[in-house]
Short mmCIF file of C-alpha atoms and ligand atoms in Angstrom, two decimals:
data_model
loop_
_atom_site.label_atom_id
_atom_site.label_comp_id
_atom_site.label_asym_id
_atom_site.label_seq_id
_atom_site.Cartn_x
_atom_site.Cartn_y
_atom_site.Cartn_z
CA MET A 1 -7.97 29.39 -5.59
CA ALA A 2 -10.76 31.87 -5.47
CA SER A 3 -9.65 33.89 -8.61
CA ASN A 4 -10.12 30.78 -10.87
CA PRO A 5 -13.54 31.29 -12.83
CA LEU A 6 -13.81 27.40 -13.22
CA ALA A 7 -13.57 26.52 -9.56
CA PRO A 8 -16.93 25.33 -7.91
CA SER A 9 -18.04 27.97 -5.45
CA ALA A 10 -17.38 27.85 -1.89
CA ALA A 11 -21.19 27.70 -1.16
CA LEU A 12 -21.69 24.75 -3.49
CA VAL A 13 -18.79 22.89 -1.92
CA ALA A 14 -20.18 23.63 1.61
CA SER A 15 -23.90 22.82 0.51
CA VAL A 16 -22.70 19.27 -0.78
CA LYS A 17 -20.78 18.60 2.41
CA GLN A 18 -23.60 19.57 4.53
CA SER A 19 -26.08 17.54 2.76
CA ALA A 20 -23.98 14.52 2.67
CA ALA A 21 -23.53 14.88 6.67
CA GLN A 22 -27.37 14.54 6.98
CA PRO A 23 -27.77 10.86 7.58
CA ALA A 24 -31.86 11.37 7.06
CA LEU A 25 -31.06 11.93 3.38
CA TYR A 26 -29.78 8.33 2.90
CA ASP A 27 -32.25 5.33 3.07
CA THR A 28 -29.58 2.99 4.25
CA ALA A 29 -31.58 0.04 3.76
CA ALA A 30 -32.65 0.87 0.22
CA ILE A 31 -28.88 1.36 -0.62
CA GLN A 32 -27.82 -2.03 0.95
CA LYS A 33 -30.66 -3.71 -1.12
CA LEU A 34 -29.39 -2.22 -4.16
CA ASP A 35 -26.04 -2.70 -3.48
CA SER A 36 -26.80 -6.60 -2.78
CA ALA A 37 -28.82 -7.09 -5.91
CA HIS A 38 -26.26 -5.60 -8.55
CA TYR A 39 -22.87 -4.76 -6.74
CA LEU A 40 -20.24 -7.53 -6.75
CA HIS A 41 -17.44 -6.03 -4.23
CA PRO A 42 -13.69 -6.71 -4.60
CA PHE A 43 -12.26 -9.60 -2.19
CA THR A 44 -15.46 -10.26 -0.72
CA ASP A 45 -17.81 -13.31 0.19
CA PHE A 46 -21.04 -11.78 -1.70
CA GLN A 47 -23.44 -14.17 0.27
CA ASP A 48 -22.16 -12.96 3.62
CA LEU A 49 -22.09 -9.39 2.54
CA ASN A 50 -25.60 -9.69 1.10
CA ALA A 51 -26.62 -11.08 4.50
CA LYS A 52 -25.02 -8.34 6.63
CA GLY A 53 -25.68 -5.31 4.28
CA ALA A 54 -22.60 -3.18 3.41
CA ARG A 55 -21.73 -0.07 5.52
CA VAL A 56 -22.46 2.81 3.27
CA MET A 57 -19.51 5.72 3.46
CA VAL A 58 -20.89 9.12 2.45
CA ARG A 59 -18.38 11.87 3.39
CA GLY A 60 -14.81 12.15 4.50
CA ASP A 61 -12.80 15.39 5.88
CA GLY A 62 -9.22 15.15 7.22
CA ILE A 63 -8.71 11.76 9.05
CA TYR A 64 -12.57 11.15 9.53
CA LEU A 65 -15.58 9.63 7.74
CA TRP A 66 -19.18 9.33 8.02
CA ASP A 67 -21.69 6.68 7.13
CA SER A 68 -24.91 6.99 6.02
CA GLN A 69 -26.33 6.46 9.36
CA GLY A 70 -24.44 9.50 10.57
CA LYS A 71 -21.68 7.48 12.37
CA LYS A 72 -17.98 9.11 12.56
CA LEU A 73 -15.32 6.80 12.21
CA LEU A 74 -11.54 7.58 12.32
CA ASP A 75 -9.89 6.24 9.33
CA GLY A 76 -6.93 4.35 10.45
CA MET A 77 -6.32 2.65 7.15
CA SER A 78 -6.26 6.03 4.92
CA GLY A 79 -9.11 4.41 2.76
CA LEU A 80 -6.95 1.24 1.41
CA TRP A 81 -3.30 2.96 2.30
CA CYS A 82 -3.96 5.79 -0.06
CA VAL A 83 -5.46 8.65 1.40
CA ASN A 84 -2.32 10.23 2.30
CA VAL A 85 -2.95 14.00 2.54
CA GLY A 86 -6.51 13.15 4.07
CA TYR A 87 -10.22 13.81 2.85
CA GLY A 88 -11.65 16.95 1.42
CA ARG A 89 -9.04 18.46 -0.14
CA THR A 90 -10.89 21.15 -2.10
CA SER A 91 -7.79 22.07 -4.14
CA ILE A 92 -7.39 18.40 -5.49
CA SER A 93 -11.05 18.59 -6.54
CA GLU A 94 -10.52 22.23 -8.13
CA ALA A 95 -7.61 20.87 -10.25
CA VAL A 96 -9.32 17.97 -11.46
CA TYR A 97 -12.36 19.93 -12.41
CA ARG A 98 -10.35 22.62 -14.11
CA GLN A 99 -8.38 19.83 -16.14
CA MET A 100 -11.58 18.13 -16.82
CA GLU A 101 -12.98 21.40 -18.33
CA THR A 102 -9.95 21.84 -20.24
CA LEU A 103 -9.00 18.29 -21.50
CA PRO A 104 -10.58 15.37 -19.88
CA PHE A 105 -8.82 12.85 -21.64
CA TYR A 106 -6.25 12.15 -24.54
CA ASN A 107 -4.09 9.20 -24.99
CA SER A 108 -0.26 9.06 -25.00
CA PHE A 109 -0.45 6.73 -28.20
CA PHE A 110 0.65 7.69 -31.65
CA ASN A 111 3.35 10.33 -30.83
CA THR A 112 1.16 12.45 -28.71
CA THR A 113 1.48 13.72 -25.20
CA ASN A 114 -0.44 16.02 -22.66
CA VAL A 115 0.82 18.76 -20.43
CA PRO A 116 -0.02 17.23 -16.84
CA ALA A 117 1.57 13.89 -17.87
CA VAL A 118 4.79 15.50 -18.88
CA LEU A 119 4.90 17.77 -15.89
CA LEU A 120 4.33 14.88 -13.45
CA ALA A 121 6.78 12.48 -15.09
CA ALA A 122 9.32 15.32 -14.48
CA LYS A 123 8.10 15.99 -10.88
CA LEU A 124 8.45 12.41 -10.07
CA VAL A 125 11.97 12.12 -11.38
CA ALA A 126 12.95 15.30 -9.32
CA LEU A 127 11.59 13.46 -6.13
CA ALA A 128 12.91 10.03 -7.02
CA PRO A 129 16.41 8.61 -6.07
CA PRO A 130 19.05 9.47 -8.75
CA GLN A 131 19.19 6.59 -10.81
CA PHE A 132 15.61 7.53 -12.15
CA ASN A 133 14.87 9.46 -15.11
CA HIS A 134 12.01 8.00 -16.75
CA VAL A 135 8.16 7.14 -15.69
CA PHE A 136 5.79 4.78 -17.33
CA PHE A 137 2.40 5.55 -16.27
CA THR A 138 -0.83 3.12 -15.71
CA GLY A 139 -4.17 3.23 -14.27
CA SER A 140 -3.32 1.04 -11.19
CA GLY A 141 -0.76 -0.86 -8.84
CA SER A 142 -1.40 -4.08 -10.59
CA GLU A 143 -1.13 -2.68 -14.09
CA ALA A 144 2.27 -1.22 -13.02
CA ASN A 145 3.35 -4.52 -11.58
CA ASP A 146 2.21 -6.15 -15.13
CA THR A 147 4.36 -3.48 -16.74
CA ASN A 148 7.35 -4.63 -14.66
CA LEU A 149 7.16 -8.44 -15.57
CA ARG A 150 7.14 -7.39 -19.47
CA MET A 151 9.71 -4.78 -18.93
CA VAL A 152 12.31 -6.63 -17.11
CA ARG A 153 11.77 -9.84 -19.73
CA ARG A 154 12.07 -7.22 -22.51
CA TYR A 155 15.27 -5.92 -21.09
CA TRP A 156 16.95 -9.29 -21.02
CA ASP A 157 15.61 -10.11 -24.35
CA LEU A 158 17.26 -6.84 -25.91
CA LEU A 159 20.56 -7.93 -24.02
CA GLY A 160 20.39 -11.15 -25.84
CA GLN A 161 19.54 -13.13 -22.81
CA PRO A 162 15.97 -14.27 -23.15
CA GLU A 163 16.43 -17.16 -21.13
CA ARG A 164 16.41 -14.73 -18.14
CA HIS A 165 12.84 -15.19 -17.63
CA THR A 166 11.82 -15.95 -14.13
CA VAL A 167 10.96 -13.42 -11.48
CA ILE A 168 11.28 -14.07 -7.88
CA SER A 169 8.94 -12.92 -5.26
CA ARG A 170 8.11 -13.83 -1.52
CA HIS A 171 5.16 -15.72 0.14
CA ASN A 172 2.59 -13.42 1.53
CA SER A 173 3.67 -10.49 -0.45
CA TYR A 174 0.74 -8.31 -2.43
CA HIS A 175 1.40 -7.27 -5.91
CA GLY A 176 -1.98 -6.69 -6.99
CA SER A 177 -4.90 -8.50 -8.41
CA THR A 178 -4.37 -8.76 -12.26
CA VAL A 179 -3.18 -12.45 -13.48
CA ALA A 180 0.39 -11.10 -13.24
CA GLY A 181 0.02 -9.20 -10.34
CA ALA A 182 -1.58 -11.78 -8.25
CA SER A 183 1.23 -14.38 -9.58
CA LEU A 184 4.08 -12.06 -8.44
CA GLY A 185 2.05 -11.82 -5.46
CA GLY A 186 2.31 -14.58 -2.65
CA MET A 187 -1.18 -14.83 -1.38
CA ASP A 188 -2.27 -18.76 -1.13
CA GLY A 189 -5.88 -17.67 -1.30
CA MET A 190 -5.34 -16.04 -4.46
CA HIS A 191 -3.10 -18.61 -5.99
CA ALA A 192 -6.00 -20.85 -5.30
CA GLN A 193 -8.33 -19.35 -7.77
CA GLY A 194 -7.68 -19.24 -11.44
CA GLY A 195 -4.67 -21.51 -11.94
CA LEU A 196 -1.96 -19.10 -10.40
CA PRO A 197 0.82 -18.44 -10.29
CA ILE A 198 1.74 -18.36 -13.90
CA PRO A 199 4.72 -19.93 -15.18
CA GLY A 200 8.26 -18.14 -14.72
CA ILE A 201 7.11 -16.76 -11.19
CA VAL A 202 8.50 -18.48 -8.01
CA HIS A 203 8.52 -17.57 -4.56
CA ILE A 204 10.64 -17.56 -1.38
CA GLY A 205 10.04 -17.21 2.41
CA GLN A 206 9.11 -13.60 3.91
CA PRO A 207 11.41 -11.87 6.24
CA ASN A 208 8.68 -12.25 9.37
CA TYR A 209 10.60 -12.45 12.46
CA PHE A 210 7.51 -12.78 14.73
CA GLU A 211 6.68 -15.95 12.63
CA GLY A 212 9.91 -17.38 11.69
CA GLY A 213 12.86 -15.91 13.87
CA LYS A 214 12.53 -17.76 17.16
CA GLY A 215 15.67 -18.37 19.14
CA MET A 216 17.55 -15.80 16.78
CA THR A 217 18.66 -12.01 17.01
CA GLU A 218 16.35 -10.04 14.45
CA ASP A 219 19.68 -9.29 12.65
CA ALA A 220 20.53 -13.00 12.32
CA PHE A 221 17.16 -13.64 10.96
CA GLY A 222 17.36 -10.97 8.43
CA LEU A 223 20.31 -12.55 6.97
CA LEU A 224 18.85 -15.72 6.92
CA ALA A 225 15.58 -14.57 5.02
CA ALA A 226 17.77 -12.75 2.46
CA SER A 227 19.80 -15.88 2.03
CA TRP A 228 16.74 -17.71 0.68
CA LEU A 229 16.97 -15.47 -2.20
CA GLU A 230 20.49 -16.75 -3.04
CA GLN A 231 19.22 -20.25 -2.41
CA LYS A 232 16.49 -19.88 -5.23
CA ILE A 233 18.61 -18.15 -7.54
CA LEU A 234 20.98 -20.97 -7.40
CA GLU A 235 17.97 -23.59 -7.72
CA VAL A 236 16.61 -21.85 -10.84
CA GLY A 237 20.02 -21.04 -12.34
CA ALA A 238 21.63 -17.72 -12.17
CA ASP A 239 21.37 -17.09 -15.86
CA LYS A 240 17.72 -17.76 -15.75
CA VAL A 241 16.61 -15.10 -13.17
CA ALA A 242 15.41 -11.78 -14.44
CA ALA A 243 14.36 -9.91 -11.24
CA PHE A 244 13.60 -9.90 -7.70
CA ILE A 245 10.49 -7.90 -6.50
CA GLY A 246 9.55 -6.96 -2.69
CA GLU A 247 7.56 -4.49 -0.79
CA PRO A 248 9.98 -2.52 1.39
CA VAL A 249 7.73 -3.11 4.44
CA GLN A 250 5.02 -5.97 3.19
CA GLY A 251 1.69 -4.03 3.69
CA ALA A 252 -1.54 -6.44 2.83
CA GLY A 253 0.65 -9.25 4.28
CA GLY A 254 0.42 -7.47 7.65
CA VAL A 255 2.55 -4.64 8.32
CA LEU A 256 5.66 -6.89 8.34
CA ILE A 257 8.74 -4.79 8.96
CA PRO A 258 12.03 -6.57 8.04
CA PRO A 259 14.97 -6.54 9.95
CA ALA A 260 17.54 -3.87 9.50
CA THR A 261 19.76 -6.65 7.85
CA TYR A 262 17.43 -7.72 5.33
CA TRP A 263 17.32 -5.31 2.67
CA PRO A 264 21.21 -4.57 2.29
CA GLU A 265 21.91 -8.25 2.00
CA ILE A 266 19.08 -8.46 -0.66
CA GLN A 267 20.75 -5.92 -2.51
CA ARG A 268 24.11 -7.28 -2.32
CA ILE A 269 22.72 -10.82 -3.62
CA CYS A 270 20.97 -9.16 -6.71
CA ASP A 271 24.17 -7.21 -7.46
CA LYS A 272 26.00 -10.47 -7.37
CA TYR A 273 24.08 -12.14 -9.76
CA GLY A 274 23.39 -9.16 -11.78
CA ILE A 275 19.59 -9.54 -11.14
CA LEU A 276 17.20 -6.51 -11.42
CA LEU A 277 15.59 -5.21 -8.26
CA ILE A 278 12.07 -4.18 -8.41
CA ALA A 279 10.70 -2.24 -5.18
CA ASP A 280 6.93 -2.30 -4.95
CA GLU A 281 6.46 1.21 -3.34
CA VAL A 282 2.74 1.28 -3.84
CA ILE A 283 2.17 1.78 -0.41
CA CYS A 284 5.41 2.46 0.89
CA GLY A 285 5.94 5.48 -1.49
CA PHE A 286 4.76 9.24 -1.28
CA GLY A 287 5.66 9.71 2.62
CA ARG A 288 4.15 6.45 3.92
CA LEU A 289 7.32 5.93 5.70
CA GLY A 290 8.98 9.34 6.19
CA LYS A 291 10.88 9.31 2.78
CA TRP A 292 9.31 10.18 -0.69
CA PHE A 293 10.50 6.42 -1.28
CA ALA A 294 11.04 3.96 1.19
CA SER A 295 14.12 2.52 -1.05
CA GLU A 296 15.92 5.39 0.43
CA LEU A 297 15.01 4.64 4.07
CA PHE A 298 16.41 0.86 3.60
CA GLY A 299 19.28 2.09 1.68
CA ILE A 300 18.74 0.03 -1.42
CA LYS A 301 19.11 0.99 -5.19
CA PRO A 302 16.24 -0.57 -7.14
CA ASP A 303 16.05 -0.61 -10.86
CA LEU A 304 12.35 -0.24 -10.93
CA ILE A 305 9.94 1.16 -8.37
CA THR A 306 5.94 0.34 -8.65
CA PHE A 307 3.75 3.52 -7.16
CA ALA A 308 0.17 4.02 -7.07
CA LYS A 309 -1.87 4.62 -4.12
CA GLY A 310 -0.64 7.67 -2.47
CA VAL A 311 0.57 9.27 -5.60
CA THR A 312 -2.82 10.75 -5.96
CA SER A 313 -3.94 10.02 -2.57
CA GLY A 314 -6.33 8.02 -3.99
CA TYR A 315 -8.63 10.71 -5.33
CA ILE A 316 -8.29 9.50 -8.97
CA PRO A 317 -6.75 6.21 -9.92
CA LEU A 318 -3.22 6.27 -11.08
CA GLY A 319 -0.42 4.11 -11.14
CA GLY A 320 3.24 3.72 -12.81
CA VAL A 321 6.85 2.48 -12.87
CA LEU A 322 9.58 4.85 -12.19
CA VAL A 323 12.08 3.27 -14.65
CA GLY A 324 15.95 3.36 -13.65
CA ASP A 325 18.77 4.17 -16.31
CA ARG A 326 19.75 0.81 -16.30
CA VAL A 327 16.56 -0.42 -17.91
CA ALA A 328 15.49 2.69 -19.61
CA ASP A 329 18.70 3.25 -21.62
CA VAL A 330 18.57 -0.52 -23.02
CA LEU A 331 14.65 0.04 -23.96
CA ILE A 332 15.42 3.62 -25.60
CA ALA A 333 18.50 2.57 -27.29
CA LYS A 334 18.04 -0.71 -28.46
CA GLY A 335 14.12 -1.59 -28.02
CA GLY A 336 12.09 -0.36 -31.04
CA ASP A 337 8.67 -0.53 -30.25
CA PHE A 338 7.74 -1.64 -26.59
CA ASN A 339 4.31 -3.21 -27.35
CA HIS A 340 2.55 -2.22 -24.27
CA GLY A 341 0.53 0.41 -22.66
CA PHE A 342 -2.96 1.27 -21.64
CA THR A 343 -5.86 3.59 -22.72
CA TYR A 344 -5.36 5.56 -19.72
CA SER A 345 -1.46 5.61 -19.25
CA GLY A 346 -0.76 9.11 -18.36
CA HIS A 347 -4.61 9.93 -18.16
CA PRO A 348 -4.39 14.06 -17.85
CA VAL A 349 -6.85 14.52 -15.10
CA ALA A 350 -5.28 11.68 -12.89
CA CYS A 351 -2.03 13.38 -13.56
CA ALA A 352 -3.37 16.74 -12.49
CA ALA A 353 -4.82 15.24 -9.33
CA ALA A 354 -0.99 13.77 -8.61
CA LEU A 355 0.70 17.17 -9.27
CA GLU A 356 -1.85 18.96 -6.79
CA ASN A 357 -1.35 15.99 -4.21
CA ILE A 358 2.28 16.21 -4.62
CA ARG A 359 2.24 19.93 -4.10
CA ILE A 360 0.44 19.51 -0.69
CA LEU A 361 2.63 17.03 0.55
CA GLU A 362 5.34 19.48 -0.21
CA ASP A 363 3.88 22.54 0.91
CA GLU A 364 2.63 20.98 4.18
CA LYS A 365 6.20 19.30 4.73
CA LEU A 366 3.97 15.91 5.57
CA VAL A 367 6.84 13.64 4.12
CA GLN A 368 9.38 15.44 6.87
CA LYS A 369 6.96 15.28 9.43
CA VAL A 370 6.38 11.65 9.25
CA PHE A 371 10.20 11.27 9.14
CA ASP A 372 11.14 13.57 12.21
CA ASP A 373 7.94 14.41 14.25
CA THR A 374 4.39 12.33 13.95
CA GLY A 375 6.06 9.15 12.72
CA PRO A 376 8.40 8.68 15.82
CA TYR A 377 5.68 10.14 18.13
CA LEU A 378 3.48 7.24 16.80
CA LYS A 379 6.06 4.86 17.28
CA GLU A 380 6.37 5.89 20.82
CA ARG A 381 2.61 5.97 21.41
CA PHE A 382 2.01 2.77 19.61
CA ALA A 383 4.49 0.66 21.30
CA THR A 384 2.48 1.54 24.64
CA LEU A 385 -0.24 -0.89 23.34
CA GLY A 386 2.33 -3.47 23.59
CA THR A 387 1.49 -3.58 27.32
CA HIS A 388 -2.05 -4.62 26.98
CA PRO A 389 -2.52 -8.23 28.18
CA LEU A 390 -4.05 -9.09 24.72
CA VAL A 391 -0.81 -7.78 22.69
CA GLY A 392 2.06 -9.80 22.31
CA PHE A 393 3.99 -7.54 19.98
CA ALA A 394 3.34 -3.85 18.70
CA ASP A 395 5.76 -2.10 16.01
CA SER A 396 5.52 0.78 13.56
CA CYS A 397 7.67 2.44 10.73
CA GLY A 398 6.68 5.69 9.68
CA PHE A 399 2.82 5.80 9.36
CA VAL A 400 2.29 2.06 9.30
CA ALA A 401 1.62 0.07 12.39
CA GLY A 402 0.68 -3.36 13.56
CA LEU A 403 0.33 -5.49 16.81
CA ASN A 404 -0.45 -9.34 17.26
CA LEU A 405 -3.14 -10.51 19.32
CA VAL A 406 -2.06 -13.51 21.62
CA ARG A 407 -3.82 -15.71 24.23
CA LYS A 408 -1.16 -15.52 26.49
CA LYS A 409 1.71 -12.97 26.77
CA ALA A 410 5.30 -13.68 27.32
CA ALA A 411 8.71 -11.78 27.99
CA GLU A 412 9.76 -12.69 24.45
CA ALA A 413 7.54 -12.19 21.74
CA HIS A 414 8.19 -15.67 20.41
CA ASP A 415 7.23 -17.30 23.42
CA CYS A 416 3.54 -15.88 23.33
CA GLU A 417 0.70 -18.63 23.27
CA LEU A 418 -1.37 -17.68 20.00
CA PHE A 419 -5.10 -18.15 19.39
CA ASP A 420 -6.18 -20.88 16.74
CA ALA A 421 -6.71 -19.41 13.27
CA GLY A 422 -10.44 -20.70 13.41
CA GLN A 423 -11.32 -18.58 16.30
CA GLY A 424 -11.22 -15.37 14.05
CA VAL A 425 -10.05 -13.23 17.12
CA GLY A 426 -8.61 -10.57 14.65
CA MET A 427 -12.07 -10.09 12.89
CA ILE A 428 -13.86 -9.96 16.47
CA CYS A 429 -11.38 -7.24 17.33
CA ARG A 430 -12.09 -5.23 14.19
CA GLY A 431 -15.76 -5.48 15.15
CA TYR A 432 -15.13 -4.01 18.27
CA MET A 433 -12.97 -1.07 16.60
CA PHE A 434 -15.40 -0.51 13.84
CA GLY A 435 -18.38 -0.42 16.51
CA ASN A 436 -16.44 2.27 18.46
CA GLY A 437 -15.77 4.33 15.41
CA MET A 438 -12.07 3.06 14.72
CA ILE A 439 -11.23 1.57 11.27
CA MET A 440 -8.30 -0.86 11.98
CA ARG A 441 -7.70 -3.77 9.65
CA ALA A 442 -7.27 -7.36 10.70
CA VAL A 443 -5.02 -9.76 8.89
CA GLY A 444 -5.49 -13.01 10.73
CA ASP A 445 -4.67 -11.85 14.43
CA ARG A 446 -2.52 -8.94 13.48
CA MET A 447 -4.35 -5.62 13.69
CA ILE A 448 -2.64 -3.09 11.28
CA ILE A 449 -3.32 0.75 10.69
CA ALA A 450 -1.78 3.04 8.03
CA PRO A 451 -3.27 6.35 8.92
CA PRO A 452 -3.31 9.64 6.75
CA LEU A 453 -0.08 11.51 7.14
CA VAL A 454 -1.71 14.59 8.17
CA MET A 455 -2.66 13.17 11.54
CA SER A 456 -1.80 15.36 14.46
CA ARG A 457 -0.13 14.16 17.70
CA ALA A 458 -3.54 15.14 19.23
CA GLN A 459 -4.93 12.89 16.87
CA ILE A 460 -2.69 10.25 17.32
CA ASP A 461 -3.36 10.27 21.21
CA GLU A 462 -6.97 10.16 20.35
CA MET A 463 -6.51 7.01 17.98
CA ILE A 464 -4.33 5.33 20.45
CA ALA A 465 -6.84 5.85 23.50
CA LEU A 466 -9.77 4.48 21.09
CA ILE A 467 -7.68 1.34 20.17
CA ARG A 468 -6.89 0.66 23.86
CA ASP A 469 -10.73 1.01 24.85
CA CYS A 470 -11.63 -1.49 21.84
CA LEU A 471 -8.54 -3.74 23.01
CA ASP A 472 -10.28 -3.91 26.43
CA GLN A 473 -13.74 -4.63 24.99
CA THR A 474 -12.06 -7.64 22.90
CA TYR A 475 -10.55 -8.82 26.06
CA ALA A 476 -13.54 -8.67 28.26
CA ASP A 477 -15.49 -10.56 25.30
CA LEU A 478 -12.80 -13.30 24.87
CA GLN A 479 -12.82 -13.62 28.84
CA ALA A 480 -16.71 -14.22 28.69
CA ARG A 481 -16.02 -17.09 25.98
CA GLY A 482 -13.18 -18.57 28.34
CA TRP A 483 -10.64 -18.08 25.37
CA VAL A 484 -8.27 -16.17 27.57
C1 LIG B 501 -2.54 -2.15 -3.58
C2 LIG B 501 -1.12 -2.70 -4.14
C3 LIG B 501 -0.99 -3.06 -5.30
C4 LIG B 501 -2.15 -2.83 -6.52
O1 LIG B 501 -2.41 -1.72 -6.65
P1 LIG B 501 -3.87 -1.63 -7.33
O2 LIG B 501 -3.97 -0.28 -7.70
O3 LIG B 501 -5.21 -2.26 -6.23
O4 LIG B 501 -4.00 -2.30 -8.73
C5 LIG B 501 0.22 -3.42 -5.53
N1 LIG B 501 1.30 -3.42 -4.77
C6 LIG B 501 1.06 -3.14 -3.53
C7 LIG B 501 2.24 -3.34 -2.51
C8 LIG B 501 0.04 -2.86 -2.97
O5 LIG B 501 -0.16 -2.44 -1.51
#
């Protein structure tokens, strides 16, 4: 890259990184005060945050972050499930800089296009399963799922079946935070605000074996959970259902890995009733589960795939929908105008960032590594946490993993005694994790990670040791409270 006259000099990059590492340069209290005064954060209790003050992140490198007080943190969550290639990738900054200098923006409306968007669409199609030959770009995962809703309804309209309008989703799924995204999602807390879900979206139970599979084998539970889809189709009327949407592995819901029998049975039911299948791979795509797309891992053949997050490793916002031939052929041959799109659909800078991000994933063989090296190693090491007295159940898939904190262990995961939700044990545990420099997220009493795909075996060891320490500290705290 040194030959590129538009690239920022190495000295400049180094000086920025170095000054960012100097906590003395930051007045944390002043930043927090200004933050509280003016910045309304997403999914946040504003008053509560204002009382505590936000943690100010200032720098990232590889799998580590530094805050404004100089504290180093191991980022077990890849930012928010997205920084797949890790922080501090100068080649992405350079690709973005070059594109900004050349053409920072042009839209794709009015019969125009731009080079990075064309190259990225072709690249994504080459990486995607064979039934995909087209891409619709958006600015985020939420917008991509909005696009899905409009696209599947348009598809059935064009086929002369406008009554096929309903989309079936699942409780505790996450599909974004726009009106359609939040409606497709199955989060009670979100539905409770703003009159959601909108009409025409219904939900079935999630394939959560730990919660719902007591007394059954995992395989039997997977078939049962899939049968809820057929039940719902018959209840709504098979000729009124447009599509089913699901995350291959539920992310925000708590890293819920479905039984092996679940997805093939869902596919069979969708095929039986001719219903479109949408795989929301905003988290699962781009190597997170050891394949470019998790649909390959679970042996399903979706008609639409939602992507975002890992497509740019979060360096610049970008999302979209991979549109399978079944849908694209109808939209193209019979559609006329599709009256939908965004100012930033196919944003040249975002697409340039994605192309460089994908080049890194390919050149460093990160997807393959997660599949056959670091992913299995994480699985083996993460499972050892299952012996901790506070852990009822620990499992992983590729580079997502989760464990359940329980009051009392039992030989069978379903027989563990749970804490009361009101005790907030997950949040207590998360406090110890952050305090010790480990970013691990709490979903109720399930502690979850989704580390950057660049994490090495040695770093996996470092992370597991850190998690174990924090679990010990949490356990001692709960003992002192008399809760265990
Ligand atoms: C994050 C996420 C979304 C929403 O993406 P945004 O870019 O935040 O709009 C949608 N689906 C899944 C599965 C996600 O994890």
